[in-house]
PDB file of C-alpha atoms in Angstrom:
ATOM      1  CA  ALA A   1       2.293   4.038  16.968  1.00 80.00           C
ATOM      2  CA  GLN A   2       1.146   2.455  13.753  1.00 88.00           C
ATOM      3  CA  ARG A   3      -0.490   4.831  11.354  1.00 93.00           C
ATOM      4  CA  VAL A   4      -1.501   4.880   7.690  1.00 96.00           C
ATOM      5  CA  THR A   5      -2.088   8.113   5.832  1.00 97.00           C
ATOM      6  CA  GLN A   6      -3.930   8.432   2.557  1.00 97.00           C
ATOM      7  CA  PRO A   7      -3.859  12.147   1.820  1.00 96.00           C
ATOM      8  CA  GLU A   8      -6.452  12.200  -0.951  1.00 96.00           C
ATOM      9  CA  LYS A   9     -10.127  11.558  -0.241  1.00 96.00           C
ATOM     10  CA  LEU A  10     -10.980  11.670  -3.941  1.00 97.00           C
ATOM     11  CA  LEU A  11      -8.958  11.176  -7.082  1.00 98.00           C
ATOM     12  CA  SER A  12     -10.703  11.870 -10.358  1.00 97.00           C
ATOM     13  CA  VAL A  13      -9.064  10.909 -13.675  1.00 97.00           C
ATOM     14  CA  PHE A  14     -10.076  10.222 -17.253  1.00 97.00           C
ATOM     15  CA  LYS A  15     -10.017   6.766 -18.788  1.00 97.00           C
ATOM     16  CA  GLY A  16      -6.540   5.947 -20.075  1.00 97.00           C
ATOM     17  CA  ALA A  17      -4.777   8.363 -17.729  1.00 98.00           C
ATOM     18  CA  PRO A  18      -2.162   7.143 -15.234  1.00 97.00           C
ATOM     19  CA  VAL A  19      -3.233   6.715 -11.633  1.00 97.00           C
ATOM     20  CA  GLU A  20      -1.263   6.986  -8.422  1.00 97.00           C
ATOM     21  CA  LEU A  21      -2.962   6.533  -5.065  1.00 98.00           C
ATOM     22  CA  LYS A  22      -0.734   7.653  -2.257  1.00 98.00           C
ATOM     23  CA  CYS A  23      -0.115   5.799   0.977  1.00 97.00           C
ATOM     24  CA  ASN A  24       2.363   6.608   3.720  1.00 97.00           C
ATOM     25  CA  TYR A  25       2.822   4.614   6.877  1.00 96.00           C
ATOM     26  CA  SER A  26       4.396   4.906  10.281  1.00 94.00           C
ATOM     27  CA  TYR A  27       5.712   1.714  11.885  1.00 89.00           C
ATOM     28  CA  SER A  28       8.903   0.909  13.752  1.00 84.00           C
ATOM     29  CA  GLY A  29       8.976  -2.762  12.822  1.00 80.00           C
ATOM     30  CA  SER A  30       9.129  -4.612   9.535  1.00 81.00           C
ATOM     31  CA  PRO A  31       5.932  -3.581   7.718  1.00 84.00           C
ATOM     32  CA  GLU A  32       3.433  -5.807   5.991  1.00 87.00           C
ATOM     33  CA  LEU A  33       1.474  -3.646   3.566  1.00 91.00           C
ATOM     34  CA  PHE A  34      -1.727  -4.268   1.677  1.00 92.00           C
ATOM     35  CA  TRP A  35      -4.085  -2.524  -0.684  1.00 95.00           C
ATOM     36  CA  TYR A  36      -7.745  -3.381  -0.308  1.00 95.00           C
ATOM     37  CA  VAL A  37     -10.458  -2.294  -2.729  1.00 96.00           C
ATOM     38  CA  GLN A  38     -14.192  -1.932  -2.331  1.00 95.00           C
ATOM     39  CA  TYR A  39     -16.269  -1.749  -5.514  1.00 95.00           C
ATOM     40  CA  SER A  40     -19.797  -0.383  -5.328  1.00 92.00           C
ATOM     41  CA  ARG A  41     -22.085  -2.688  -3.333  1.00 90.00           C
ATOM     42  CA  GLN A  42     -19.329  -5.258  -2.824  1.00 92.00           C
ATOM     43  CA  ARG A  43     -17.263  -6.308   0.141  1.00 94.00           C
ATOM     44  CA  LEU A  44     -13.766  -5.190   0.938  1.00 95.00           C
ATOM     45  CA  GLN A  45     -11.324  -7.388  -0.942  1.00 93.00           C
ATOM     46  CA  LEU A  46      -7.582  -7.682  -1.186  1.00 92.00           C
ATOM     47  CA  LEU A  47      -6.091  -6.060  -4.272  1.00 94.00           C
ATOM     48  CA  LEU A  48      -2.438  -6.747  -3.619  1.00 90.00           C
ATOM     49  CA  ARG A  49       0.144  -7.068  -0.875  1.00 88.00           C
ATOM     50  CA  HIS A  50       3.772  -6.101  -0.962  1.00 84.00           C
ATOM     51  CA  ILE A  51       5.050  -9.509   0.061  1.00 77.00           C
ATOM     52  CA  SER A  52       3.775 -11.148  -3.126  1.00 76.00           C
ATOM     53  CA  ARG A  53       5.137  -8.459  -5.465  1.00 72.00           C
ATOM     54  CA  GLU A  54       2.518  -9.220  -8.080  1.00 76.00           C
ATOM     55  CA  SER A  55       0.450  -7.059 -10.398  1.00 77.00           C
ATOM     56  CA  ILE A  56      -3.302  -7.386 -10.082  1.00 84.00           C
ATOM     57  CA  LYS A  57      -5.668  -5.823 -12.652  1.00 90.00           C
ATOM     58  CA  GLY A  58      -2.718  -3.786 -13.887  1.00 90.00           C
ATOM     59  CA  PHE A  59      -2.046  -2.256 -10.462  1.00 94.00           C
ATOM     60  CA  THR A  60       1.369  -2.353  -8.818  1.00 93.00           C
ATOM     61  CA  ALA A  61       2.708  -1.013  -5.550  1.00 93.00           C
ATOM     62  CA  ASP A  62       6.286  -0.796  -4.397  1.00 88.00           C
ATOM     63  CA  LEU A  63       7.282  -0.586  -0.770  1.00 90.00           C
ATOM     64  CA  ASN A  64       9.713   2.276  -0.217  1.00 91.00           C
ATOM     65  CA  LYS A  65      11.061   1.932   3.306  1.00 89.00           C
ATOM     66  CA  GLY A  66      13.121   5.101   3.035  1.00 91.00           C
ATOM     67  CA  GLU A  67      10.070   7.211   2.279  1.00 93.00           C
ATOM     68  CA  THR A  68       7.734   4.913   4.271  1.00 94.00           C
ATOM     69  CA  SER A  69       5.410   4.774   1.302  1.00 95.00           C
ATOM     70  CA  PHE A  70       3.416   2.152  -0.551  1.00 95.00           C
ATOM     71  CA  HIS A  71       1.788   4.035  -3.406  1.00 97.00           C
ATOM     72  CA  LEU A  72      -0.583   2.211  -5.744  1.00 96.00           C
ATOM     73  CA  LYS A  73      -0.073   2.790  -9.455  1.00 96.00           C
ATOM     74  CA  LYS A  74      -1.675   1.910 -12.744  1.00 96.00           C
ATOM     75  CA  PRO A  75      -0.444   3.242 -16.078  1.00 96.00           C
ATOM     76  CA  PHE A  76      -3.846   3.396 -17.823  1.00 97.00           C
ATOM     77  CA  ALA A  77      -7.011   3.731 -15.744  1.00 97.00           C
ATOM     78  CA  GLN A  78     -10.213   1.948 -16.753  1.00 97.00           C
ATOM     79  CA  GLU A  79     -13.773   2.915 -15.832  1.00 97.00           C
ATOM     80  CA  GLU A  80     -14.144  -0.345 -13.906  1.00 96.00           C
ATOM     81  CA  ASP A  81     -11.317   0.776 -11.591  1.00 97.00           C
ATOM     82  CA  SER A  82     -13.695   3.278  -9.999  1.00 98.00           C
ATOM     83  CA  ALA A  83     -13.900   2.197  -6.363  1.00 97.00           C
ATOM     84  CA  MET A  84     -12.786   2.958  -2.825  1.00 97.00           C
ATOM     85  CA  TYR A  85      -9.160   2.021  -2.157  1.00 98.00           C
ATOM     86  CA  TYR A  86      -7.738   1.433   1.304  1.00 97.00           C
ATOM     87  CA  CYS A  87      -4.096   1.061   2.210  1.00 97.00           C
ATOM     88  CA  ALA A  88      -3.520  -1.155   5.251  1.00 95.00           C
ATOM     89  CA  LEU A  89      -0.578  -1.929   7.497  1.00 92.00           C
ATOM     90  CA  GLY A  90      -0.276  -5.324   9.127  1.00 87.00           C
ATOM     91  CA  GLY A  91       0.791  -5.127  12.736  1.00 72.00           C
ATOM     92  CA  GLY A  92       0.352  -6.685  16.133  1.00 67.00           C
ATOM     93  CA  THR A  93       2.746  -8.758  18.170  1.00 69.00           C
ATOM     94  CA  GLY A  94       1.584 -12.361  18.297  1.00 68.00           C
ATOM     95  CA  PHE A  95      -1.597 -11.571  16.448  1.00 72.00           C
ATOM     96  CA  GLN A  96      -2.778 -10.054  13.222  1.00 79.00           C
ATOM     97  CA  LYS A  97      -4.156  -6.578  13.080  1.00 86.00           C
ATOM     98  CA  LEU A  98      -4.716  -4.327  10.102  1.00 90.00           C
ATOM     99  CA  VAL A  99      -4.417  -0.580  10.489  1.00 93.00           C
ATOM    100  CA  PHE A 100      -6.284   1.101   7.650  1.00 96.00           C
ATOM    101  CA  GLY A 101      -6.021   4.517   6.120  1.00 96.00           C
ATOM    102  CA  THR A 102      -9.138   6.582   5.573  1.00 96.00           C
ATOM    103  CA  GLY A 103      -9.350   5.517   1.943  1.00 97.00           C
ATOM    104  CA  THR A 104      -9.249   7.228  -1.432  1.00 98.00           C
ATOM    105  CA  ARG A 105     -12.183   7.176  -3.804  1.00 98.00           C
ATOM    106  CA  LEU A 106     -11.006   6.748  -7.376  1.00 98.00           C
ATOM    107  CA  LEU A 107     -13.362   7.991 -10.045  1.00 98.00           C
ATOM    108  CA  VAL A 108     -12.503   7.168 -13.649  1.00 98.00           C
ATOM    109  CA  SER A 109     -14.533   9.105 -16.178  1.00 97.00           C
ATOM    110  CA  PRO A 110     -15.013   8.114 -19.835  1.00 95.00           C
TER     111      PRO A 110
ATOM    112  CA  GLU B   1     -15.002 -22.606  -0.885  1.00 56.00           C
ATOM    113  CA  THR B   2     -17.492 -20.586   1.180  1.00 71.00           C
ATOM    114  CA  GLY B   3     -16.686 -16.945   1.871  1.00 91.00           C
ATOM    115  CA  VAL B   4     -17.151 -15.017   5.094  1.00 95.00           C
ATOM    116  CA  THR B   5     -20.780 -14.417   5.972  1.00 96.00           C
ATOM    117  CA  GLN B   6     -22.285 -12.048   8.530  1.00 97.00           C
ATOM    118  CA  SER B   7     -25.713 -11.621  10.062  1.00 96.00           C
ATOM    119  CA  PRO B   8     -27.812  -9.623  10.280  1.00 97.00           C
ATOM    120  CA  THR B   9     -27.170  -7.228   7.397  1.00 97.00           C
ATOM    121  CA  HIS B  10     -28.816  -4.276   9.126  1.00 96.00           C
ATOM    122  CA  LEU B  11     -29.847  -3.566  12.683  1.00 96.00           C
ATOM    123  CA  ILE B  12     -31.460  -0.670  14.527  1.00 98.00           C
ATOM    124  CA  LYS B  13     -31.100  -0.384  18.298  1.00 98.00           C
ATOM    125  CA  THR B  14     -31.633   2.290  20.897  1.00 98.00           C
ATOM    126  CA  ARG B  15     -29.067   3.739  23.249  1.00 97.00           C
ATOM    127  CA  GLY B  16     -28.369   1.518  26.250  1.00 97.00           C
ATOM    128  CA  GLN B  17     -29.423  -1.702  24.553  1.00 98.00           C
ATOM    129  CA  GLN B  18     -27.196  -4.688  23.826  1.00 98.00           C
ATOM    130  CA  VAL B  19     -26.471  -6.212  20.419  1.00 98.00           C
ATOM    131  CA  THR B  20     -24.955  -9.447  19.092  1.00 98.00           C
ATOM    132  CA  LEU B  21     -23.493  -9.693  15.617  1.00 98.00           C
ATOM    133  CA  ARG B  22     -22.525 -12.982  14.004  1.00 98.00           C
ATOM    134  CA  CYS B  23     -19.828 -14.113  11.612  1.00 97.00           C
ATOM    135  CA  SER B  24     -19.041 -17.383   9.874  1.00 96.00           C
ATOM    136  CA  SER B  25     -15.439 -17.646   8.795  1.00 93.00           C
ATOM    137  CA  GLN B  26     -14.220 -18.837   5.430  1.00 90.00           C
ATOM    138  CA  SER B  27     -13.721 -22.568   5.177  1.00 86.00           C
ATOM    139  CA  GLY B  28     -10.366 -23.605   6.637  1.00 85.00           C
ATOM    140  CA  HIS B  29      -9.720 -20.338   8.477  1.00 89.00           C
ATOM    141  CA  ASN B  30      -9.108 -20.459  12.235  1.00 89.00           C
ATOM    142  CA  THR B  31      -8.765 -16.760  13.008  1.00 91.00           C
ATOM    143  CA  VAL B  32     -11.485 -14.130  13.097  1.00 94.00           C
ATOM    144  CA  SER B  33     -10.990 -10.392  13.431  1.00 94.00           C
ATOM    145  CA  TRP B  34     -13.620  -7.731  13.969  1.00 97.00           C
ATOM    146  CA  TYR B  35     -13.448  -4.165  12.705  1.00 97.00           C
ATOM    147  CA  GLN B  36     -15.627  -1.093  13.140  1.00 98.00           C
ATOM    148  CA  GLN B  37     -15.982   1.239  10.169  1.00 96.00           C
ATOM    149  CA  ALA B  38     -17.544   4.602  10.926  1.00 95.00           C
ATOM    150  CA  LEU B  39     -18.885   6.675   8.054  1.00 92.00           C
ATOM    151  CA  GLY B  40     -16.075   8.163   5.981  1.00 89.00           C
ATOM    152  CA  GLN B  41     -13.364   6.285   7.866  1.00 93.00           C
ATOM    153  CA  GLY B  42     -11.278   3.195   7.297  1.00 94.00           C
ATOM    154  CA  PRO B  43     -12.001   0.078   9.320  1.00 96.00           C
ATOM    155  CA  GLN B  44     -10.669   0.097  12.901  1.00 96.00           C
ATOM    156  CA  PHE B  45      -9.493  -3.094  14.571  1.00 95.00           C
ATOM    157  CA  ILE B  46     -11.611  -4.170  17.538  1.00 97.00           C
ATOM    158  CA  PHE B  47     -10.172  -7.588  18.427  1.00 94.00           C
ATOM    159  CA  GLN B  48      -9.116 -10.943  17.080  1.00 92.00           C
ATOM    160  CA  TYR B  49      -9.970 -14.497  18.089  1.00 92.00           C
ATOM    161  CA  TYR B  50      -7.818 -17.541  17.505  1.00 89.00           C
ATOM    162  CA  ARG B  51      -8.867 -21.009  18.620  1.00 86.00           C
ATOM    163  CA  GLU B  52     -11.680 -19.631  20.766  1.00 90.00           C
ATOM    164  CA  GLU B  53      -9.554 -17.124  22.671  1.00 91.00           C
ATOM    165  CA  GLU B  54      -9.066 -13.407  22.267  1.00 91.00           C
ATOM    166  CA  ASN B  55      -5.447 -12.938  21.255  1.00 86.00           C
ATOM    167  CA  GLY B  56      -5.327  -9.251  20.389  1.00 88.00           C
ATOM    168  CA  ARG B  57      -7.383  -6.134  21.037  1.00 92.00           C
ATOM    169  CA  GLY B  58      -7.563  -2.601  19.713  1.00 92.00           C
ATOM    170  CA  ASN B  59      -8.601   0.583  21.516  1.00 93.00           C
ATOM    171  CA  PHE B  60     -12.146  -0.405  22.347  1.00 97.00           C
ATOM    172  CA  PRO B  61     -13.752  -0.461  25.806  1.00 96.00           C
ATOM    173  CA  PRO B  62     -14.671  -3.716  27.593  1.00 96.00           C
ATOM    174  CA  ARG B  63     -18.332  -3.344  26.631  1.00 98.00           C
ATOM    175  CA  PHE B  64     -17.156  -4.684  23.266  1.00 98.00           C
ATOM    176  CA  SER B  65     -16.694  -8.402  23.755  1.00 97.00           C
ATOM    177  CA  GLY B  66     -16.626 -11.491  21.615  1.00 96.00           C
ATOM    178  CA  LEU B  67     -16.690 -15.219  21.348  1.00 96.00           C
ATOM    179  CA  GLN B  68     -15.314 -17.767  18.959  1.00 95.00           C
ATOM    180  CA  PHE B  69     -16.835 -21.211  18.678  1.00 93.00           C
ATOM    181  CA  PRO B  70     -15.202 -24.595  17.931  1.00 92.00           C
ATOM    182  CA  ASN B  71     -16.260 -24.286  14.264  1.00 90.00           C
ATOM    183  CA  TYR B  72     -14.396 -20.914  14.220  1.00 90.00           C
ATOM    184  CA  SER B  73     -17.536 -18.844  13.787  1.00 93.00           C
ATOM    185  CA  SER B  74     -17.668 -15.776  15.997  1.00 96.00           C
ATOM    186  CA  GLU B  75     -19.899 -13.271  17.748  1.00 97.00           C
ATOM    187  CA  LEU B  76     -19.360  -9.635  18.581  1.00 98.00           C
ATOM    188  CA  ASN B  77     -21.338  -8.340  21.545  1.00 98.00           C
ATOM    189  CA  VAL B  78     -21.728  -4.694  22.402  1.00 98.00           C
ATOM    190  CA  ASN B  79     -23.336  -3.692  25.698  1.00 97.00           C
ATOM    191  CA  ALA B  80     -24.757  -0.329  26.736  1.00 97.00           C
ATOM    192  CA  LEU B  81     -24.924   0.937  23.175  1.00 98.00           C
ATOM    193  CA  GLU B  82     -23.982   4.543  22.523  1.00 97.00           C
ATOM    194  CA  LEU B  83     -24.875   6.721  19.561  1.00 97.00           C
ATOM    195  CA  ASP B  84     -21.227   6.625  18.393  1.00 96.00           C
ATOM    196  CA  ASP B  85     -21.449   2.855  18.037  1.00 98.00           C
ATOM    197  CA  SER B  86     -23.426   3.424  14.847  1.00 98.00           C
ATOM    198  CA  ALA B  87     -21.156   1.989  12.164  1.00 97.00           C
ATOM    199  CA  LEU B  88     -20.513  -0.854   9.771  1.00 97.00           C
ATOM    200  CA  TYR B  89     -19.087  -3.852  11.612  1.00 98.00           C
ATOM    201  CA  LEU B  90     -16.820  -6.047   9.547  1.00 98.00           C
ATOM    202  CA  CYS B  91     -15.652  -9.521  10.254  1.00 97.00           C
ATOM    203  CA  ALA B  92     -12.555 -10.947   8.594  1.00 95.00           C
ATOM    204  CA  SER B  93     -11.182 -14.461   8.663  1.00 94.00           C
ATOM    205  CA  SER B  94      -7.699 -15.714   7.965  1.00 90.00           C
ATOM    206  CA  LEU B  95      -5.077 -18.249   8.780  1.00 82.00           C
ATOM    207  CA  ALA B  96      -3.132 -17.406  11.902  1.00 70.00           C
ATOM    208  CA  ARG B  97      -0.012 -15.754  10.630  1.00 63.00           C
ATOM    209  CA  ARG B  98       0.693 -12.027  10.563  1.00 61.00           C
ATOM    210  CA  GLU B  99       1.332 -11.838   6.855  1.00 60.00           C
ATOM    211  CA  GLU B 100      -1.722 -13.837   5.884  1.00 77.00           C
ATOM    212  CA  THR B 101      -4.506 -12.181   3.958  1.00 84.00           C
ATOM    213  CA  GLN B 102      -7.676 -11.338   5.839  1.00 90.00           C
ATOM    214  CA  TYR B 103     -10.897 -12.025   3.938  1.00 92.00           C
ATOM    215  CA  PHE B 104     -13.782  -9.748   4.794  1.00 96.00           C
ATOM    216  CA  GLY B 105     -17.474 -10.340   5.120  1.00 96.00           C
ATOM    217  CA  PRO B 106     -20.106  -7.946   3.781  1.00 96.00           C
ATOM    218  CA  GLY B 107     -20.598  -6.304   7.163  1.00 97.00           C
ATOM    219  CA  THR B 108     -23.484  -5.541   9.512  1.00 98.00           C
ATOM    220  CA  ARG B 109     -24.704  -1.968   9.530  1.00 97.00           C
ATOM    221  CA  LEU B 110     -25.729  -0.930  13.048  1.00 98.00           C
ATOM    222  CA  LEU B 111     -27.727   2.204  13.727  1.00 98.00           C
ATOM    223  CA  VAL B 112     -28.103   3.336  17.325  1.00 98.00           C
ATOM    224  CA  LEU B 113     -30.899   5.833  17.991  1.00 97.00           C
TER     225      LEU B 113
END
């Protein structure tokens, strides 16, 4: 069964501190992994996906197949990073389907 | 480029009633997926439509049904509403490949009393 686990409901850090949002997945096939972000009063939007290997707004995530993890990292948090972050696993045979974790709220204090 | 839009934004229904939610996909996208997001949870996949046919379904009962139209817009219908159907319903559009990004609409918040 496909499953995504985000163990932290809330992560609170100070501005300038490093951030790591944890994501572990369970999937027998070749995983497609995404991080989506939802800022206050905005829609869910893609932050980054492992296939593109890019850094968006200073965030990076590396797929570790051995540990089945896709943790999201940023070396220096900014107040505007405060948001809800969801890790998602792409699955489905012959169709797209995203399996989401329960999300982690990141709060960056000044 | 027009993003994904959904209507209505909010809806209140009573148990046993039926509801129809609407979604217009992003320009150029031929695939629409629907998700249910209960309070405090991540979105859960309901089903996906590609070229007017359902081509994938999650763990939702048959009273959740949908349609996709030739312009790729879509409807989600829920019959015999239950209290647990109260949630945010999200629509996402994409191109039809597994690794493609899904773009989400703002959602319709449904409250069942």
